[in-house]
Amino acid sequence: MKMISSLLGLCACTVALLTPPAARAQATPDEWWKHAVIYEIYPRSFQDTNHDGTGDLKGIEQRLDYLKELGIDAIWITPMYPSPQVDFGYDIKDYEAIDPQYGTMADFDNLMKAAKARNIRVIMDLVLNHTSDQHPWFLESRSSKTNPKRDWYIWRDGKNGGPPNNWQSWFGHSAWKLDPATGQYYYHYFYTEQPDLNWRNPEVRKAMYAALRFWLDKGVAGFRMDAVSRLFEDPDLHDDPYLPGYNAFGDRNIQHKYTDDLPEIHDVFKEVRALVDTYPGHPVLMSEADEPNIEALSKMYGAKGDETQLPMDFQIADANELSAGKFRKLFDEVETNPAGGWPEFFFSNHDQPRQWDRYGDGKHNDQIAKLMATLELTARGTPQMYYGEELGMRTTEPTRKEDVRDPEGITGWPKEKGRDGERTPMQWTPEPNSGFTGAEVKPWLPVPPSAKTVNVKSELADPGSILSFYKALLKLRHTEPALLEGNYKSVDKENAEVFSYLRCPKVGNCLLVALNMSSKTQAVHYDLKTEGIATTSGEIALANYRAEKVDLKQVEIPAFGAAVIRVR
Ligand code: NOJ
Ligand code: CA
């Protein structure tokens, strides 16, 4: 970051003084989520206040002012319910309580109040597909074949001395586990400690919907629905088809044909949507489903727009290559999705390597981080940020198997190192343990060495930092009618190096966004007459390089340059 600041002169970014006064356009109240920037918090790693090395709810409350100042409208907190923490919270043993290591219900209520006072909404994580194997429901279910809760989970007899069929767990090996107590196998799409619920059982639905009401009654603004494409499996247990090759766990590659995206999931989405719609404040549903293409993603909105409002776009999130052509195709596709649904996108989360490394070329990573931030925060749709991306936090994987905390990394070592790398503590200050916890405490995952320079305190003081750039972008996003209400249209479509698009509101300036995704300076000639734009000059609203006025006939964009250009 420092290197780029000095290369580019006084400031690595250009923020024009032309931004109109804060006139934040109002989304209709039922569509607040269209204007919201959502920030994902991994509670273990955000802020530890009681010095046990694990983040907590009081820590999130303490940092709300930072989030407000940054420009965040809603936080999605990954699970903080009581859990044995095998999958760090995604294995829940009580859906209506707070895990003591994160605090108390009073802490949660205080967090809600403090967030509301700052106009920040709180979105909860909703794990419908499975519970912990320590959940009382499962303990009962496994106790005997005749227990009333037996059918709450998926129990089957084995076949030919092995599991019932070839279904595989996402985390490696068979998705069936033999339970010696009754001699039957139970099904788990994820870890063995995460048995799948049987969503064909109406009592399961009733119990889970009661949990939803519990949090909605507390005023939460919606749910991020975990792994929702996996709610149903083929009742006839057909084997999944094999694909060529082997995965990092040494298993044959498989297509999850009979355990993913079964049509029944849409009945559940409709029920959940109908339920949340009865609450005030227009709660939102975000679906976590890594759909293989735009047609499949579109189905998540529901044929009548009656399912999830914000299906997360994994086509975009999984694009690992910095390619203008690829991103143009993906953003054009989601813009014209068959359901006419509102896009939701992200580049980093707690399951995949951080964007600073993923798109970085090893030399210009800070510049590229600003470029990706520009795409994330100026495209049409709801952006979802991940804590620390605004600093350029790096993925910091464990270097020894004995240090790995995520079981996936233990099973998959060394090919699959698990997800610890993207879950390291938030970097607040240059001090030891980065202000995440006390200097003398051992954090649950080590604070990366990069925290000495990549941290909130240092970056706030540096106008050329990634954090300063994010702040400027977020401000623009919240004040520019073009970014709030404008349509999206990609232009200069044949350009293989520069991804450009226009955002035009009904009234006011259009913004032209130009993203040079190559390592060479590119000269772009924009002819926007067909878009109804006669002018050939523009003014830089924000850029990750020094520039002010531009001649649209010849815009020179340096390597990995990103510019938001105001055109009239
Ligand atoms: C998706 C979550 O994001 C991931 O962290 C978790 O391991 C699985 N679902 C299982 O809940
Ligand atoms: Ca703590």
Coordinates of C-alpha atoms and ligand atoms in Angstrom, one line a residue:
M1 CA 0.0 0.0 0.0
K2 CA 2.8 2.4 1.0
M3 CA 4.7 1.6 -2.2
I4 CA 1.8 2.5 -4.4
S5 CA 1.1 5.7 -2.5
S6 CA 4.6 6.9 -3.2
L7 CA 4.6 5.8 -6.8
L8 CA 1.5 7.6 -7.6
G9 CA 2.4 10.8 -5.8
L10 CA 0.7 12.4 -2.8
C11 CA -2.4 10.3 -2.8
A12 CA -3.2 6.9 -4.4
C13 CA -6.8 8.0 -5.0
T14 CA -8.6 10.9 -6.5
V15 CA -11.8 12.0 -4.9
A16 CA -13.5 14.9 -6.8
L17 CA -15.0 17.8 -4.8
L18 CA -18.1 17.5 -7.0
T19 CA -20.0 15.0 -5.0
P20 CA -23.5 16.4 -4.5
P21 CA -24.6 17.1 -0.9
A22 CA -25.6 14.0 0.9
A23 CA -29.0 13.5 -0.6
R24 CA -29.5 9.8 0.1
A25 CA -32.4 8.7 -2.1
Q26 CA -34.9 6.6 -0.3
A27 CA -35.6 3.0 -1.4
T28 CA -39.2 2.1 -0.7
P29 CA -39.2 0.9 2.9
D30 CA -40.0 -2.6 1.9
E31 CA -36.9 -2.6 -0.3
W32 CA -34.4 -1.2 2.2
W33 CA -32.0 -4.0 1.3
K34 CA -31.6 -2.6 -2.2
H35 CA -29.7 0.3 -0.8
A36 CA -28.0 -1.5 2.0
V37 CA -24.4 -2.5 2.2
I38 CA -24.2 -5.7 4.1
Y39 CA -21.1 -6.5 6.2
E40 CA -20.5 -10.1 7.3
I41 CA -19.1 -10.5 10.8
Y42 CA -17.5 -13.8 11.9
P43 CA -18.0 -13.3 15.6
R44 CA -15.1 -15.4 16.8
S45 CA -12.8 -13.1 15.0
F46 CA -14.1 -9.6 15.2
Q47 CA -13.4 -8.2 18.7
D48 CA -12.7 -10.0 22.0
T49 CA -13.7 -8.0 25.0
N50 CA -13.3 -10.6 27.8
H51 CA -9.8 -11.6 26.8
D52 CA -10.4 -15.3 26.3
G53 CA -9.0 -15.1 22.7
T54 CA -12.5 -15.4 21.1
G55 CA -14.5 -12.6 19.8
D56 CA -17.9 -11.8 21.4
L57 CA -21.1 -9.9 21.0
K58 CA -19.9 -7.1 23.3
G59 CA -17.0 -6.7 20.9
I60 CA -19.4 -6.3 17.9
E61 CA -21.3 -3.7 19.9
Q62 CA -18.1 -1.8 20.7
R63 CA -17.2 -1.6 17.0
L64 CA -20.6 -0.4 15.7
D65 CA -19.3 3.2 15.5
Y66 CA -16.5 2.1 13.3
L67 CA -19.0 0.3 11.0
K68 CA -21.3 3.3 10.9
E69 CA -18.4 5.6 10.0
L70 CA -17.4 3.2 7.3
G71 CA -20.8 3.3 5.7
I72 CA -22.4 -0.1 6.6
D73 CA -26.2 -0.5 6.8
A74 CA -26.6 -4.0 7.9
I75 CA -24.5 -6.7 9.6
W76 CA -24.9 -10.4 9.0
I77 CA -23.5 -12.3 12.0
T78 CA -22.5 -15.9 11.3
P79 CA -24.0 -18.3 13.9
M80 CA -23.4 -17.4 17.6
Y81 CA -25.9 -19.9 19.0
P82 CA -24.8 -22.6 21.5
S83 CA -22.7 -25.0 19.6
P84 CA -19.9 -27.6 20.2
Q85 CA -18.1 -25.5 17.6
V86 CA -17.0 -28.4 15.4
D87 CA -18.0 -26.2 12.4
F88 CA -17.5 -23.1 14.5
G89 CA -21.2 -22.4 15.0
Y90 CA -22.7 -24.1 12.0
D91 CA -23.4 -27.0 14.3
I92 CA -26.2 -25.7 16.5
K93 CA -27.5 -27.3 19.6
D94 CA -30.0 -24.7 20.6
Y95 CA -31.6 -22.3 18.1
E96 CA -33.0 -19.9 20.7
A97 CA -30.0 -19.0 22.8
I98 CA -26.5 -17.4 22.7
D99 CA -23.4 -19.5 23.1
P100 CA -21.8 -18.4 26.4
Q101 CA -18.4 -17.9 24.8
Y102 CA -20.0 -15.1 22.7
G103 CA -22.0 -13.7 25.6
T104 CA -25.5 -13.7 26.9
M105 CA -29.0 -13.0 25.6
A106 CA -28.8 -9.6 27.4
D107 CA -25.6 -8.9 25.3
F108 CA -27.6 -9.7 22.2
D109 CA -30.5 -7.4 23.2
N110 CA -28.0 -4.6 23.9
L111 CA -26.3 -5.2 20.6
M112 CA -29.7 -4.9 18.9
K113 CA -30.5 -1.7 20.7
A114 CA -27.1 -0.2 19.9
A115 CA -27.3 -1.2 16.3
K116 CA -30.8 0.3 16.0
A117 CA -29.6 3.6 17.5
R118 CA -27.1 3.7 14.6
N119 CA -29.6 2.6 12.0
I120 CA -27.7 -0.6 11.4
R121 CA -29.8 -3.7 10.8
V122 CA -28.9 -7.1 12.2
I123 CA -29.2 -10.2 10.0
M124 CA -28.9 -13.6 11.6
D125 CA -27.6 -16.8 10.1
L126 CA -30.2 -19.5 9.8
V127 CA -29.0 -23.1 9.6
L128 CA -31.9 -25.1 8.4
N129 CA -30.3 -28.1 6.8
H130 CA -28.7 -29.7 9.8
T131 CA -28.2 -29.4 13.6
S132 CA -25.4 -30.4 15.8
D133 CA -25.2 -34.1 16.8
Q134 CA -25.5 -32.7 20.4
H135 CA -28.9 -31.0 19.7
P136 CA -31.5 -32.6 22.0
W137 CA -33.5 -33.4 18.9
F138 CA -30.8 -35.6 17.6
L139 CA -29.9 -37.1 20.9
E140 CA -33.5 -38.2 21.1
S141 CA -33.6 -39.3 17.5
R142 CA -30.6 -41.5 17.8
S143 CA -31.8 -43.1 21.1
S144 CA -34.0 -45.7 19.5
K145 CA -35.7 -46.6 16.2
T146 CA -39.1 -45.9 17.7
N147 CA -38.3 -42.6 19.3
P148 CA -40.9 -40.0 18.2
K149 CA -38.0 -37.8 16.8
R150 CA -36.5 -40.7 14.9
D151 CA -37.9 -39.4 11.6
W152 CA -36.7 -35.8 12.3
Y153 CA -33.4 -36.9 10.7
I154 CA -32.5 -39.2 7.8
W155 CA -31.9 -42.7 9.1
R156 CA -31.4 -45.7 6.7
D157 CA -30.1 -49.3 6.8
G158 CA -26.7 -50.0 5.3
K159 CA -26.3 -51.9 2.1
N160 CA -23.9 -54.8 1.4
G161 CA -22.0 -54.2 4.6
G162 CA -21.5 -50.5 3.9
P163 CA -23.4 -47.2 3.8
P164 CA -26.8 -47.0 2.1
N165 CA -25.4 -45.4 -1.1
N166 CA -22.5 -43.4 -2.5
W167 CA -23.5 -40.0 -1.4
Q168 CA -20.5 -37.9 -0.3
S169 CA -20.0 -35.2 2.4
W170 CA -18.9 -31.8 1.3
F171 CA -16.1 -32.2 3.8
G172 CA -14.9 -35.5 2.4
H173 CA -15.8 -39.2 2.4
S174 CA -19.2 -40.9 2.8
A175 CA -22.1 -38.7 3.9
W176 CA -23.4 -41.6 6.0
K177 CA -22.3 -42.5 9.5
L178 CA -23.1 -45.7 11.2
D179 CA -24.6 -45.3 14.6
P180 CA -23.9 -48.4 16.6
A181 CA -26.7 -47.8 19.1
T182 CA -29.4 -48.8 16.5
G183 CA -27.2 -50.2 13.7
Q184 CA -28.6 -47.7 11.2
Y185 CA -26.8 -44.9 9.3
Y186 CA -27.6 -41.2 9.5
Y187 CA -27.1 -38.8 6.7
H188 CA -24.8 -35.7 7.0
Y189 CA -24.1 -33.5 4.0
F190 CA -21.4 -31.7 6.1
Y191 CA -19.4 -32.9 9.1
T192 CA -20.5 -36.2 10.8
E193 CA -21.3 -33.9 13.8
Q194 CA -23.9 -32.1 11.6
P195 CA -26.8 -34.6 10.9
D196 CA -29.3 -33.5 8.2
L197 CA -32.8 -32.7 9.3
N198 CA -35.7 -34.4 7.5
W199 CA -37.5 -31.5 6.0
R200 CA -40.3 -33.8 4.8
N201 CA -41.4 -34.1 8.4
P202 CA -43.9 -31.3 9.2
E203 CA -42.8 -31.3 12.9
V204 CA -39.3 -30.3 11.8
R205 CA -40.7 -27.4 9.9
K206 CA -42.8 -26.3 12.8
A207 CA -39.9 -26.4 15.3
M208 CA -37.6 -24.5 12.9
Y209 CA -40.2 -21.9 12.2
A210 CA -40.6 -21.3 15.9
A211 CA -36.9 -20.5 16.1
L212 CA -37.3 -18.0 13.2
R213 CA -40.1 -16.3 15.1
F214 CA -38.0 -16.1 18.3
W215 CA -35.4 -13.9 16.5
L216 CA -37.9 -12.0 14.4
D217 CA -39.7 -11.1 17.7
K218 CA -36.4 -9.6 18.8
G219 CA -36.4 -7.3 15.7
V220 CA -33.8 -8.9 13.5
A221 CA -33.8 -7.7 9.9
G222 CA -33.7 -11.1 8.2
F223 CA -31.8 -14.2 7.7
R224 CA -28.9 -15.6 5.7
M225 CA -30.1 -19.1 5.0
D226 CA -27.2 -21.5 5.2
A227 CA -26.8 -24.3 2.6
V228 CA -30.4 -24.1 1.6
S229 CA -30.1 -26.0 -1.7
R230 CA -29.3 -29.1 0.4
L231 CA -32.5 -29.3 2.4
F232 CA -33.9 -32.3 0.6
E233 CA -32.4 -35.6 -0.7
D234 CA -33.8 -38.2 -3.0
P235 CA -36.1 -40.5 -0.8
D236 CA -35.2 -43.4 -3.1
L237 CA -31.5 -43.0 -2.4
H238 CA -30.3 -43.1 -6.0
D239 CA -26.5 -43.1 -6.3
D240 CA -25.0 -39.8 -7.4
P241 CA -23.2 -40.0 -10.7
Y242 CA -19.4 -39.9 -10.6
L243 CA -17.3 -37.3 -12.4
P244 CA -13.8 -37.7 -13.7
G245 CA -10.9 -37.4 -11.2
Y246 CA -10.5 -37.2 -7.4
N247 CA -11.0 -34.4 -5.0
A248 CA -8.6 -33.0 -2.3
F249 CA -9.8 -35.6 0.2
G250 CA -8.9 -38.4 -2.2
D251 CA -12.6 -39.3 -3.0
R252 CA -13.9 -39.8 -6.5
N253 CA -15.4 -36.5 -7.8
I254 CA -19.2 -36.7 -7.7
Q255 CA -22.1 -34.7 -8.9
H256 CA -24.5 -34.0 -6.0
K257 CA -27.5 -34.8 -8.3
Y258 CA -29.7 -36.4 -5.7
T259 CA -28.8 -34.3 -2.7
D260 CA -28.8 -30.7 -4.0
D261 CA -31.4 -28.4 -5.5
L262 CA -34.3 -30.8 -5.3
P263 CA -37.6 -28.9 -6.3
E264 CA -39.0 -29.2 -2.8
I265 CA -36.6 -26.6 -1.5
H266 CA -38.9 -24.0 -3.1
D267 CA -41.8 -25.0 -0.9
V268 CA -39.7 -24.2 2.2
F269 CA -38.5 -20.9 0.7
K270 CA -42.1 -19.9 0.2
E271 CA -43.1 -20.8 3.7
V272 CA -40.1 -19.0 5.2
R273 CA -40.8 -15.9 3.1
A274 CA -44.5 -15.9 4.0
L275 CA -43.5 -16.1 7.7
V276 CA -41.0 -13.3 7.6
D277 CA -43.4 -11.2 5.6
T278 CA -45.8 -11.1 8.5
Y279 CA -43.2 -9.1 10.6
P280 CA -42.8 -5.4 10.5
G281 CA -39.7 -3.8 9.0
H282 CA -39.6 -6.0 5.9
P283 CA -37.1 -8.6 6.9
V284 CA -34.9 -9.9 4.1
L285 CA -33.9 -13.4 3.1
M286 CA -30.5 -14.1 1.6
S287 CA -29.9 -17.6 0.3
E288 CA -26.6 -19.4 0.4
A289 CA -26.8 -21.7 -2.6
D290 CA -23.8 -22.1 -5.0
E291 CA -25.9 -22.4 -8.1
P292 CA -24.1 -23.6 -11.2
N293 CA -25.6 -20.9 -13.6
I294 CA -27.9 -17.9 -13.8
E295 CA -31.0 -20.0 -14.6
A296 CA -30.6 -22.0 -11.4
L297 CA -29.8 -18.8 -9.4
S298 CA -32.9 -17.1 -10.8
K299 CA -35.1 -19.8 -9.4
M300 CA -34.2 -18.7 -5.8
Y301 CA -36.2 -15.6 -6.3
G302 CA -39.3 -17.7 -6.8
A303 CA -41.6 -17.7 -9.8
K304 CA -43.7 -14.9 -8.3
G305 CA -40.9 -13.2 -6.4
D306 CA -42.2 -15.0 -3.4
E307 CA -39.0 -16.7 -2.2
T308 CA -35.6 -15.1 -1.4
Q309 CA -35.0 -11.4 -2.1
L310 CA -31.2 -11.8 -2.2
P311 CA -29.8 -15.0 -3.6
M312 CA -26.1 -14.8 -3.2
D313 CA -24.3 -15.0 -6.5
F314 CA -21.7 -17.7 -6.3
Q315 CA -21.0 -17.4 -10.0
I316 CA -19.4 -14.0 -9.3
A317 CA -17.9 -15.0 -6.0
D318 CA -16.2 -18.0 -7.4
A319 CA -14.7 -16.2 -10.4
N320 CA -11.1 -16.5 -9.5
E321 CA -9.6 -14.8 -12.5
L322 CA -9.3 -11.0 -13.0
S323 CA -10.8 -10.9 -16.4
A324 CA -12.8 -8.1 -17.9
G325 CA -14.6 -10.4 -20.3
K326 CA -15.6 -12.9 -17.5
F327 CA -16.8 -10.2 -15.1
R328 CA -18.7 -8.4 -17.9
K329 CA -20.5 -11.6 -18.8
L330 CA -21.4 -12.4 -15.2
F331 CA -22.6 -8.9 -14.3
D332 CA -24.6 -8.7 -17.6
E333 CA -26.1 -12.1 -16.8
V334 CA -27.3 -11.3 -13.3
E335 CA -28.6 -7.9 -14.5
T336 CA -30.9 -9.6 -17.0
N337 CA -31.7 -12.7 -14.8
P338 CA -34.9 -14.3 -16.0
A339 CA -36.7 -13.6 -12.7
G340 CA -35.9 -9.9 -12.9
G341 CA -34.5 -10.3 -9.3
W342 CA -32.2 -7.9 -7.5
P343 CA -28.6 -9.0 -7.6
E344 CA -26.5 -9.7 -4.5
F345 CA -22.8 -10.2 -4.8
F346 CA -19.6 -10.6 -2.8
F347 CA -16.0 -11.6 -3.4
S348 CA -14.9 -12.8 0.1
N349 CA -16.5 -14.7 2.9
H350 CA -15.6 -17.1 5.7
D351 CA -15.5 -20.1 3.3
Q352 CA -13.2 -18.8 0.6
P353 CA -9.8 -17.2 0.3
R354 CA -9.9 -13.4 0.7
Q355 CA -10.1 -11.2 -2.4
W356 CA -6.8 -9.4 -1.8
D357 CA -4.9 -12.6 -2.6
R358 CA -7.4 -14.2 -4.9
Y359 CA -7.3 -11.4 -7.5
G360 CA -3.9 -10.0 -6.6
D361 CA -1.0 -10.6 -9.0
G362 CA 1.6 -10.5 -6.2
K363 CA 2.8 -7.1 -7.2
H364 CA -0.2 -4.8 -7.4
N365 CA -2.5 -6.4 -4.8
D366 CA -3.4 -3.1 -3.1
Q367 CA -4.3 -1.4 -6.4
I368 CA -6.3 -4.5 -7.4
A369 CA -8.1 -4.6 -4.1
K370 CA -9.3 -1.0 -4.8
L371 CA -10.3 -2.0 -8.3
M372 CA -12.4 -4.9 -6.9
A373 CA -13.9 -2.7 -4.3
T374 CA -15.0 -0.3 -7.1
L375 CA -16.7 -3.1 -8.9
E376 CA -18.3 -4.4 -5.7
L377 CA -19.6 -1.0 -4.6
T378 CA -20.6 0.6 -8.0
A379 CA -22.4 -2.3 -9.7
R380 CA -26.2 -2.5 -9.5
G381 CA -27.2 -4.8 -6.6
T382 CA -26.6 -5.3 -2.9
P383 CA -22.9 -5.7 -2.1
Q384 CA -21.9 -8.0 0.8
M385 CA -18.6 -7.2 2.4
Y386 CA -16.5 -9.5 4.6
Y387 CA -14.9 -8.1 7.7
G388 CA -11.3 -6.9 7.0
E389 CA -11.7 -6.8 3.2
E390 CA -11.8 -3.0 3.6
L391 CA -8.2 -3.2 4.9
G392 CA -6.9 -5.6 2.3
M393 CA -6.6 -8.3 4.9
R394 CA -4.8 -11.3 3.5
T395 CA -5.6 -15.0 3.5
T396 CA -3.2 -16.4 6.1
E397 CA -3.3 -20.2 6.1
P398 CA -1.7 -22.3 8.8
T399 CA 1.7 -23.6 7.9
R400 CA 1.6 -26.8 10.0
K401 CA -1.1 -29.4 10.2
E402 CA -1.0 -29.3 14.0
D403 CA -2.1 -25.7 14.0
V404 CA -5.2 -26.2 11.8
R405 CA -8.5 -25.5 13.6
D406 CA -11.0 -26.2 10.8
P407 CA -11.6 -30.0 10.6
E408 CA -11.8 -29.7 6.8
G409 CA -8.2 -28.7 6.8
I410 CA -7.2 -31.6 9.0
T411 CA -9.0 -34.2 6.7
G412 CA -7.7 -32.5 3.5
W413 CA -4.1 -31.6 4.6
P414 CA -2.0 -30.6 2.7
K415 CA -4.1 -30.2 -0.5
E416 CA -7.0 -28.6 1.3
K417 CA -5.9 -26.5 4.3
G418 CA -9.4 -25.6 5.4
R419 CA -10.8 -22.2 6.0
D420 CA -8.7 -20.8 8.9
G421 CA -6.8 -18.6 6.5
E422 CA -9.8 -16.4 5.8
R423 CA -11.0 -16.3 9.4
T424 CA -8.1 -14.8 11.2
P425 CA -8.8 -12.0 13.8
M426 CA -9.8 -8.5 12.6
Q427 CA -6.8 -6.2 12.5
W428 CA -7.6 -3.0 14.4
T429 CA -4.2 -1.6 15.5
P430 CA -0.5 -2.2 14.9
E431 CA 0.0 -3.5 18.4
P432 CA 0.6 -7.1 19.3
N433 CA -2.7 -9.1 18.6
S434 CA -3.8 -6.1 16.6
G435 CA -6.3 -4.8 19.2
F436 CA -8.5 -7.9 18.6
T437 CA -7.6 -9.2 22.1
G438 CA -5.1 -8.4 24.9
A439 CA -1.4 -8.6 23.9
E440 CA -0.9 -11.4 26.4
V441 CA -3.8 -13.6 25.2
K442 CA -3.5 -16.4 22.7
P443 CA -6.2 -15.7 20.1
W444 CA -8.2 -18.6 18.8
L445 CA -6.3 -18.2 15.5
P446 CA -3.1 -16.3 15.2
V447 CA -3.1 -12.6 14.2
P448 CA -1.3 -12.5 10.8
P449 CA 2.1 -10.7 10.7
S450 CA 0.7 -8.3 8.1
A451 CA -1.4 -6.7 10.9
K452 CA 1.5 -4.4 11.7
T453 CA 0.7 -2.3 8.7
V454 CA -2.6 -3.6 7.5
N455 CA -4.9 -2.4 10.3
V456 CA -7.7 0.1 10.9
K457 CA -5.7 2.6 12.9
S458 CA -2.8 2.9 10.4
E459 CA -5.0 2.9 7.4
L460 CA -7.4 5.6 8.8
A461 CA -4.4 7.8 9.0
D462 CA -3.3 7.1 5.4
P463 CA -5.4 8.8 2.7
G464 CA -3.9 6.4 0.2
S465 CA -4.9 3.3 2.1
I466 CA -7.4 0.7 1.0
L467 CA -9.6 1.6 3.9
S468 CA -9.7 5.3 2.9
F469 CA -10.6 4.2 -0.6
Y470 CA -13.5 2.0 0.7
K471 CA -14.8 4.9 2.8
A472 CA -14.8 7.2 -0.2
L473 CA -16.5 4.6 -2.3
L474 CA -19.1 3.9 0.3
K475 CA -19.9 7.6 0.6
L476 CA -20.3 7.8 -3.1
R477 CA -22.5 4.8 -3.2
H478 CA -24.8 6.3 -0.5
T479 CA -25.1 9.7 -2.1
E480 CA -25.0 9.4 -5.9
P481 CA -28.4 8.9 -7.5
A482 CA -26.7 6.9 -10.3
L483 CA -25.4 4.4 -7.8
L484 CA -28.6 4.3 -5.7
E485 CA -31.2 4.3 -8.5
G486 CA -29.4 4.1 -11.7
N487 CA -29.7 1.3 -14.2
Y488 CA -26.6 -0.8 -15.3
K489 CA -25.4 -1.2 -18.8
S490 CA -22.0 -2.5 -19.9
V491 CA -20.3 -0.5 -22.7
D492 CA -17.3 -1.0 -24.9
K493 CA -18.1 -4.6 -24.8
E494 CA -15.4 -6.0 -27.1
N495 CA -12.7 -4.7 -24.8
A496 CA -10.8 -7.7 -23.4
E497 CA -8.9 -5.7 -20.8
V498 CA -11.2 -3.0 -19.5
F499 CA -14.6 -3.7 -18.0
S500 CA -16.8 -0.6 -18.4
Y501 CA -20.4 0.1 -17.5
L502 CA -22.7 3.0 -17.2
R503 CA -25.0 3.7 -14.2
C504 CA -27.7 6.2 -15.3
P505 CA -30.5 7.4 -13.0
K506 CA -33.8 8.8 -14.4
V507 CA -32.7 12.3 -13.3
G508 CA -29.1 13.4 -12.9
N509 CA -25.6 12.5 -14.0
C510 CA -24.6 9.1 -15.3
L511 CA -21.6 7.5 -13.9
L512 CA -19.2 5.6 -16.1
V513 CA -17.1 3.0 -14.3
A514 CA -13.9 1.9 -16.0
L515 CA -11.9 -1.0 -14.6
N516 CA -8.6 -1.9 -16.2
M517 CA -8.1 -5.5 -15.3
S518 CA -4.8 -5.8 -17.0
S519 CA -1.2 -5.0 -16.0
K520 CA -0.7 -2.5 -18.9
T521 CA -2.0 1.0 -19.4
Q522 CA -5.0 1.0 -21.6
A523 CA -6.3 3.8 -23.8
V524 CA -10.1 3.6 -24.2
H525 CA -12.2 5.5 -26.7
Y526 CA -15.8 5.8 -25.4
D527 CA -18.5 6.7 -27.8
L528 CA -21.6 7.0 -25.6
K529 CA -23.9 8.7 -28.2
T530 CA -26.0 5.5 -28.6
E531 CA -26.5 5.6 -24.8
G532 CA -28.0 9.2 -25.2
I533 CA -24.8 10.8 -23.8
A534 CA -23.5 13.5 -26.1
T535 CA -20.6 14.8 -24.1
T536 CA -17.1 13.8 -24.8
S537 CA -15.7 14.9 -21.4
G538 CA -16.1 13.6 -18.0
E539 CA -15.0 14.3 -14.4
I540 CA -13.5 11.8 -12.1
A541 CA -15.7 11.2 -9.1
L542 CA -13.3 8.6 -7.7
A543 CA -10.3 6.7 -8.9
N544 CA -7.4 4.6 -7.6
Y545 CA -5.0 6.7 -9.6
R546 CA -4.4 10.4 -10.0
A547 CA -6.7 12.0 -12.5
E548 CA -9.3 14.8 -12.7
K549 CA -10.8 15.5 -16.1
V550 CA -11.0 13.0 -18.8
D551 CA -11.5 13.1 -22.5
L552 CA -13.8 10.3 -23.3
K553 CA -12.3 9.9 -26.7
Q554 CA -9.0 8.9 -25.2
V555 CA -9.1 7.7 -21.6
E556 CA -5.8 6.5 -20.3
I557 CA -6.2 4.0 -17.5
P558 CA -3.0 2.8 -15.8
A559 CA -2.5 -0.9 -14.9
F560 CA -5.3 -2.1 -12.7
G561 CA -6.7 1.4 -12.7
A562 CA -10.3 1.9 -11.6
A563 CA -12.2 5.1 -12.3
V564 CA -15.7 6.3 -11.6
I565 CA -16.3 9.1 -14.1
R566 CA -19.2 11.6 -14.0
V567 CA -20.6 12.2 -17.4
R568 CA -23.5 14.5 -18.3
Ligands
NOJ1 C1 -22.0 -23.0 4.7 C2 -21.3 -22.2 5.7 O1 -21.0 -20.9 5.1 C3 -20.1 -23.0 6.1 O2 -19.2 -22.3 6.8 C4 -20.5 -24.2 6.8 O3 -19.4 -25.1 7.0 C5 -21.6 -25.0 6.0 N1 -22.5 -24.2 5.3 C6 -22.3 -26.0 6.8 O4 -23.2 -25.3 7.6
CA2 CA -14.3 -13.4 24.3

